[in-house]
Amino acid sequence: MTTERLFSLRNRWFVLSVGSTISVAVVAALIGFVWLPSVQTDAQFTGIWNAICSAAGVPQKWLSSTPVTSRVKTSDVVLTPSTLVNGDALSIGRGATLALRCTMCHGPQGLSQANSPNLAGQYAAVIYKQLRDFQSGARTNPVMAPMVTALSDQDMRDLAAYYAYLPRVTGYHPASRPVPDIVAVGSPMRNIAPCASCHGAADRTIGAPWLEGEPAIYIRAQLQAFASGDRHNDTSEQMRNVVRQMTPAEIDAAAQYYASQRP
Amino acid sequence: MLNNRRLVLAHFWFAFATFGVALLLGAWQMYVRSPLHAWLRQPELYYRSVTAHGSVMGYVFPTLIAMGFGYAITELSLGQALRGRRWAWAGWWLIVVGSLMAMVTVALGKASVLYTFYPPMIGSPFYYLGVVLVVVGSWIWVALMSINLRVWKRANPGKPVPLPMFANVAGSYLWGWTAVGAALEILFQILPVALGLKSTIDSGLARVFFSWTLHAIVYFWLMPAYIAYYTLVPRAVGGRLYSDGMARISFILFLVVAMPIGIHHLFADPQVGSGFKFLQSVFTALVSVPTLLTVFTICASVEIAGRLRGGRGAFGWLRVLPWHEPMMLAVAFSFVMLGFGGAGGLINMSYQLDSTIHNTQWITGHFHLIFGGAIVIMYFAIAYELWPQLTGRALTSVRLMKWQLWLWFVGMIVTTFPWHYAGILGMPRRMAYFDFSNPALAPEAITVTMSAVGGLILVLSAVLFFMVLVRGHRGAAVTPAQFEFATAVHPPATLPVALNSFGLWIALMVGLTVVNYGYPIAQLLVLKETSVPAVWMGGQR
């Protein structure tokens, strides 16, 4: 049985291994936390303590001026996967009553005959977000604006629950057409993600509507509004960044394709 | 003496079965994103496939090989029956159930988040729970290795632990500690979001936790290969291990410095201070030391074999080596790939050089060359060595084995060299398709085609590999010769405690983790407003 003590300053393995580990760490730390940051000339690095803090990643205030706030109103709605997933019967009933005022454009069954979007079966979170954005002014529309001013938050939740509850109506859709490239694969070199990666088929992003069967005129108009910046309630400019890169032909192809699909 | 053949075989067969499926997925990925195939109209399928390929090749396959090999080493090198056989089976079942659970979830398109999880992307909780089961199953193995060593030590006080077991336990401790990072990430960051309890995630902190696992996991994959270098190769080629002490020091160095260096995967991440990036860059450089020691020791051991066979002069010993032996071929191929892959790795770990290739195809080329090449080819060799012991039947398809190893080597070089080059050209990773018609990308097209051809060669090699193993089960029954590990030129009679135990090295490993990770983790835990909205994958369609 060996009596050699390992954790002892008399054990050369202990002294050598611990000593060399500590020396490597100290030398590397001196270079990484003192020497290299000191080469920087920014004010945040002046002095040894600042250098160490900067290298350690302590948050520092770099910008001395106050940031300019945008005059463009953007959406402040937060959506999660659990937002409005299960509307209860009471909410749907209230929504049905409230929806009577929407029938002029969106149809009595949530199916538009005026090139307004069909709402029957649309995701509740989508409808709720758009209503909130119309109310806050993040999305502007001369027809919708006066309709939403008086709605309470619960009213908007009820409307969303009601329209989500209505069945998607398949209707008449002529012969299927091939999926255009812009929908299926986008255009990687222009930083255009495929429509299908957020609007269904490939994957879905919370807050993105399904588009099948929506009027082509409506889809096209919205894409053009995103491209020009007239519509700006998309989260993190996701739609604006994509559509600005799209050609008019691609916008048309996407609109025609989605309009021709069964919801 | 191998009592638990079924246990080891179950580990190896499930490992190789999953490997076969994941390899096919990998080859399919190489093909569909190459100019040989039109753009995938359902790019999500590509990410499903990448997730399945990575999860199997990263979590399931090497873990099972390390475990099965570890159980075999315990019995063969200690000469005692494995303690905790039922626990070992429980670990195996956990891994089987966990892998199937994770893979079914991925196949359904519910968790296309890639095997590195990539928060804020969030998939189905079943995927993460499957991975957790795999890790828990492997932790049973870690505990069993430690217990079996303790039992042996109690029966043999003061004697040197046999090198294979020493290395095996070093690998298990490394894994035990390194898996903690991913476990923390899954349990405290990802699962609460995946289960719908939270809608935001601190993806910076989650990535720091994952980096804790991400680099040392590679060294855990490497361990069986290194154990084979030291304890199988010298005997198989007819030589002796040049230095037992050097071998122990290499494994100890892996244990101490392989883990607290993962932040070099986050060089481009803003949430970690540059000082810690530099510090870990330095420690990453240190990991090349045990590999260089290994290359030296194994070359010296093989040279002994060459000299014993009558080789003369500076290079004459190379010619007379037993090149007809599969193990000789395997180690030579492995070293060549380790050399190129390691040289590439030195670029990745350099804080400045990394910026030129960060997140490009260079990285995928690098880790396929190291893991898929240098390491997996040794897994094949380990299987060839152990199969007669496990089946009680001789492996007679030596020609097939040599073809298999050659094809794997050539296939891996053809796959990864153009891949590296594409990375230097700036081609990003994780893309389902590329617009090769764009003049800026056109020069990259040929490299992707070449890699796809390499992938096909690898599939051919795997077919041969399975043929060899299956033929092995059908061969004539023989009584396999007593299994022996390589002996050292000077077998140790006694060893300093430091080279015969792990206490000091585990203390250093944990201490270095605290130094290198303590502040970045504590800071991110304390800072407010570091969470971002989660992005759920495979949601409502």
PDB file of N, CA, C and O in Angstrom, chain A residues 180-197 242 246 250, chain B residues 39-41 43 433 435:
ATOM      1  N   PRO A 180     -44.519  28.360 -57.334  1.00  0.00           N
ATOM      2  CA  PRO A 180     -43.453  29.204 -57.875  1.00  0.00           C
ATOM      3  C   PRO A 180     -42.200  29.142 -56.988  1.00  0.00           C
ATOM      4  O   PRO A 180     -42.302  28.882 -55.791  1.00  0.00           O
ATOM      5  N   ASP A 181     -41.050  29.380 -57.594  1.00  0.00           N
ATOM      6  CA  ASP A 181     -39.784  29.334 -56.849  1.00  0.00           C
ATOM      7  C   ASP A 181     -39.812  30.232 -55.622  1.00  0.00           C
ATOM      8  O   ASP A 181     -39.328  29.868 -54.558  1.00  0.00           O
ATOM      9  N   ILE A 182     -40.380  31.404 -55.795  1.00  0.00           N
ATOM     10  CA  ILE A 182     -40.319  32.378 -54.697  1.00  0.00           C
ATOM     11  C   ILE A 182     -41.033  31.824 -53.461  1.00  0.00           C
ATOM     12  O   ILE A 182     -40.628  32.088 -52.325  1.00  0.00           O
ATOM     13  N   VAL A 183     -42.065  31.014 -53.676  1.00  0.00           N
ATOM     14  CA  VAL A 183     -42.802  30.440 -52.551  1.00  0.00           C
ATOM     15  C   VAL A 183     -42.045  29.254 -51.949  1.00  0.00           C
ATOM     16  O   VAL A 183     -41.941  29.116 -50.733  1.00  0.00           O
ATOM     17  N   ALA A 184     -41.493  28.404 -52.803  1.00  0.00           N
ATOM     18  CA  ALA A 184     -40.891  27.161 -52.305  1.00  0.00           C
ATOM     19  C   ALA A 184     -39.469  27.340 -51.821  1.00  0.00           C
ATOM     20  O   ALA A 184     -39.088  26.772 -50.799  1.00  0.00           O
ATOM     21  N   VAL A 185     -38.665  28.105 -52.558  1.00  0.00           N
ATOM     22  CA  VAL A 185     -37.237  28.161 -52.219  1.00  0.00           C
ATOM     23  C   VAL A 185     -36.716  29.583 -52.024  1.00  0.00           C
ATOM     24  O   VAL A 185     -35.566  29.765 -51.611  1.00  0.00           O
ATOM     25  N   GLY A 186     -37.521  30.580 -52.325  1.00  0.00           N
ATOM     26  CA  GLY A 186     -37.051  31.952 -52.155  1.00  0.00           C
ATOM     27  C   GLY A 186     -35.899  32.256 -53.099  1.00  0.00           C
ATOM     28  O   GLY A 186     -35.808  31.687 -54.183  1.00  0.00           O
ATOM     29  N   SER A 187     -35.027  33.149 -52.668  1.00  0.00           N
ATOM     30  CA  SER A 187     -33.859  33.485 -53.481  1.00  0.00           C
ATOM     31  C   SER A 187     -32.706  33.771 -52.534  1.00  0.00           C
ATOM     32  O   SER A 187     -32.582  34.882 -52.021  1.00  0.00           O
ATOM     33  N   PRO A 188     -31.866  32.770 -52.264  1.00  0.00           N
ATOM     34  CA  PRO A 188     -30.844  32.933 -51.224  1.00  0.00           C
ATOM     35  C   PRO A 188     -29.883  34.084 -51.493  1.00  0.00           C
ATOM     36  O   PRO A 188     -29.476  34.775 -50.555  1.00  0.00           O
ATOM     37  N   MET A 189     -29.544  34.330 -52.754  1.00  0.00           N
ATOM     38  CA  MET A 189     -28.546  35.359 -53.016  1.00  0.00           C
ATOM     39  C   MET A 189     -29.114  36.764 -52.831  1.00  0.00           C
ATOM     40  O   MET A 189     -28.385  37.735 -52.735  1.00  0.00           O
ATOM     41  N   ARG A 190     -30.442  36.871 -52.803  1.00  0.00           N
ATOM     42  CA  ARG A 190     -31.053  38.173 -52.513  1.00  0.00           C
ATOM     43  C   ARG A 190     -31.631  38.195 -51.100  1.00  0.00           C
ATOM     44  O   ARG A 190     -32.396  39.087 -50.760  1.00  0.00           O
ATOM     45  N   ASN A 191     -31.275  37.198 -50.326  1.00  0.00           N
ATOM     46  CA  ASN A 191     -31.702  37.147 -48.930  1.00  0.00           C
ATOM     47  C   ASN A 191     -33.212  37.055 -48.788  1.00  0.00           C
ATOM     48  O   ASN A 191     -33.792  37.619 -47.876  1.00  0.00           O
ATOM     49  N   ILE A 192     -33.837  36.377 -49.734  1.00  0.00           N
ATOM     50  CA  ILE A 192     -35.285  36.194 -49.660  1.00  0.00           C
ATOM     51  C   ILE A 192     -35.566  34.776 -49.184  1.00  0.00           C
ATOM     52  O   ILE A 192     -35.262  33.807 -49.881  1.00  0.00           O
ATOM     53  N   ALA A 193     -36.134  34.671 -48.005  1.00  0.00           N
ATOM     54  CA  ALA A 193     -36.527  33.347 -47.521  1.00  0.00           C
ATOM     55  C   ALA A 193     -37.784  32.932 -48.259  1.00  0.00           C
ATOM     56  O   ALA A 193     -38.575  33.772 -48.671  1.00  0.00           O
ATOM     57  N   PRO A 194     -37.989  31.616 -48.461  1.00  0.00           N
ATOM     58  CA  PRO A 194     -39.221  31.176 -49.134  1.00  0.00           C
ATOM     59  C   PRO A 194     -40.456  31.591 -48.335  1.00  0.00           C
ATOM     60  O   PRO A 194     -40.432  31.559 -47.101  1.00  0.00           O
ATOM     61  N   CYS A 195     -41.550  31.962 -49.050  1.00  0.00           N
ATOM     62  CA  CYS A 195     -42.795  32.316 -48.353  1.00  0.00           C
ATOM     63  C   CYS A 195     -43.217  31.164 -47.445  1.00  0.00           C
ATOM     64  O   CYS A 195     -43.698  31.362 -46.332  1.00  0.00           O
ATOM     65  N   ALA A 196     -42.986  29.911 -47.972  1.00  0.00           N
ATOM     66  CA  ALA A 196     -43.467  28.723 -47.264  1.00  0.00           C
ATOM     67  C   ALA A 196     -42.769  28.517 -45.935  1.00  0.00           C
ATOM     68  O   ALA A 196     -43.255  27.766 -45.096  1.00  0.00           O
ATOM     69  N   SER A 197     -41.629  29.173 -45.727  1.00  0.00           N
ATOM     70  CA  SER A 197     -40.915  28.930 -44.476  1.00  0.00           C
ATOM     71  C   SER A 197     -41.589  29.619 -43.296  1.00  0.00           C
ATOM     72  O   SER A 197     -41.314  29.276 -42.155  1.00  0.00           O
ATOM     73  N   VAL A 242     -37.892  41.296 -46.939  1.00  0.00           N
ATOM     74  CA  VAL A 242     -38.037  40.298 -47.994  1.00  0.00           C
ATOM     75  C   VAL A 242     -38.597  40.945 -49.262  1.00  0.00           C
ATOM     76  O   VAL A 242     -38.065  40.784 -50.361  1.00  0.00           O
ATOM     77  N   MET A 246     -37.960  41.645 -53.756  1.00  0.00           N
ATOM     78  CA  MET A 246     -38.716  40.865 -54.746  1.00  0.00           C
ATOM     79  C   MET A 246     -39.003  41.681 -56.000  1.00  0.00           C
ATOM     80  O   MET A 246     -39.236  42.881 -55.925  1.00  0.00           O
ATOM     81  N   GLU A 250     -42.250  38.413 -59.281  1.00  0.00           N
ATOM     82  CA  GLU A 250     -42.294  37.476 -58.156  1.00  0.00           C
ATOM     83  C   GLU A 250     -43.467  37.793 -57.224  1.00  0.00           C
ATOM     84  O   GLU A 250     -44.134  36.895 -56.714  1.00  0.00           O
TER      85      GLU A 250
ATOM     86  N   TRP B  39     -32.757  22.267 -56.717  1.00  0.00           N
ATOM     87  CA  TRP B  39     -33.009  22.745 -55.354  1.00  0.00           C
ATOM     88  C   TRP B  39     -34.127  21.950 -54.700  1.00  0.00           C
ATOM     89  O   TRP B  39     -35.143  21.655 -55.339  1.00  0.00           O
ATOM     90  N   LEU B  40     -33.922  21.658 -53.442  1.00  0.00           N
ATOM     91  CA  LEU B  40     -34.934  20.947 -52.678  1.00  0.00           C
ATOM     92  C   LEU B  40     -36.152  21.853 -52.531  1.00  0.00           C
ATOM     93  O   LEU B  40     -36.042  22.958 -52.003  1.00  0.00           O
ATOM     94  N   ARG B  41     -37.320  21.379 -52.992  1.00  0.00           N
ATOM     95  CA  ARG B  41     -38.513  22.240 -52.903  1.00  0.00           C
ATOM     96  C   ARG B  41     -39.069  22.259 -51.481  1.00  0.00           C
ATOM     97  O   ARG B  41     -39.940  23.061 -51.185  1.00  0.00           O
ATOM     98  N   PRO B  43     -37.166  22.660 -48.333  1.00  0.00           N
ATOM     99  CA  PRO B  43     -35.867  22.761 -47.651  1.00  0.00           C
ATOM    100  C   PRO B  43     -35.918  22.306 -46.195  1.00  0.00           C
ATOM    101  O   PRO B  43     -34.904  21.916 -45.630  1.00  0.00           O
ATOM    102  N   TYR B 433     -29.592  24.690 -50.002  1.00  0.00           N
ATOM    103  CA  TYR B 433     -29.261  24.810 -51.429  1.00  0.00           C
ATOM    104  C   TYR B 433     -28.459  26.069 -51.646  1.00  0.00           C
ATOM    105  O   TYR B 433     -28.445  26.978 -50.815  1.00  0.00           O
ATOM    106  N   ASP B 435     -27.212  28.945 -54.792  1.00  0.00           N
ATOM    107  CA  ASP B 435     -27.487  29.423 -56.146  1.00  0.00           C
ATOM    108  C   ASP B 435     -26.194  29.370 -56.947  1.00  0.00           C
ATOM    109  O   ASP B 435     -25.505  30.366 -57.112  1.00  0.00           O
TER     110      ASP B 435
END
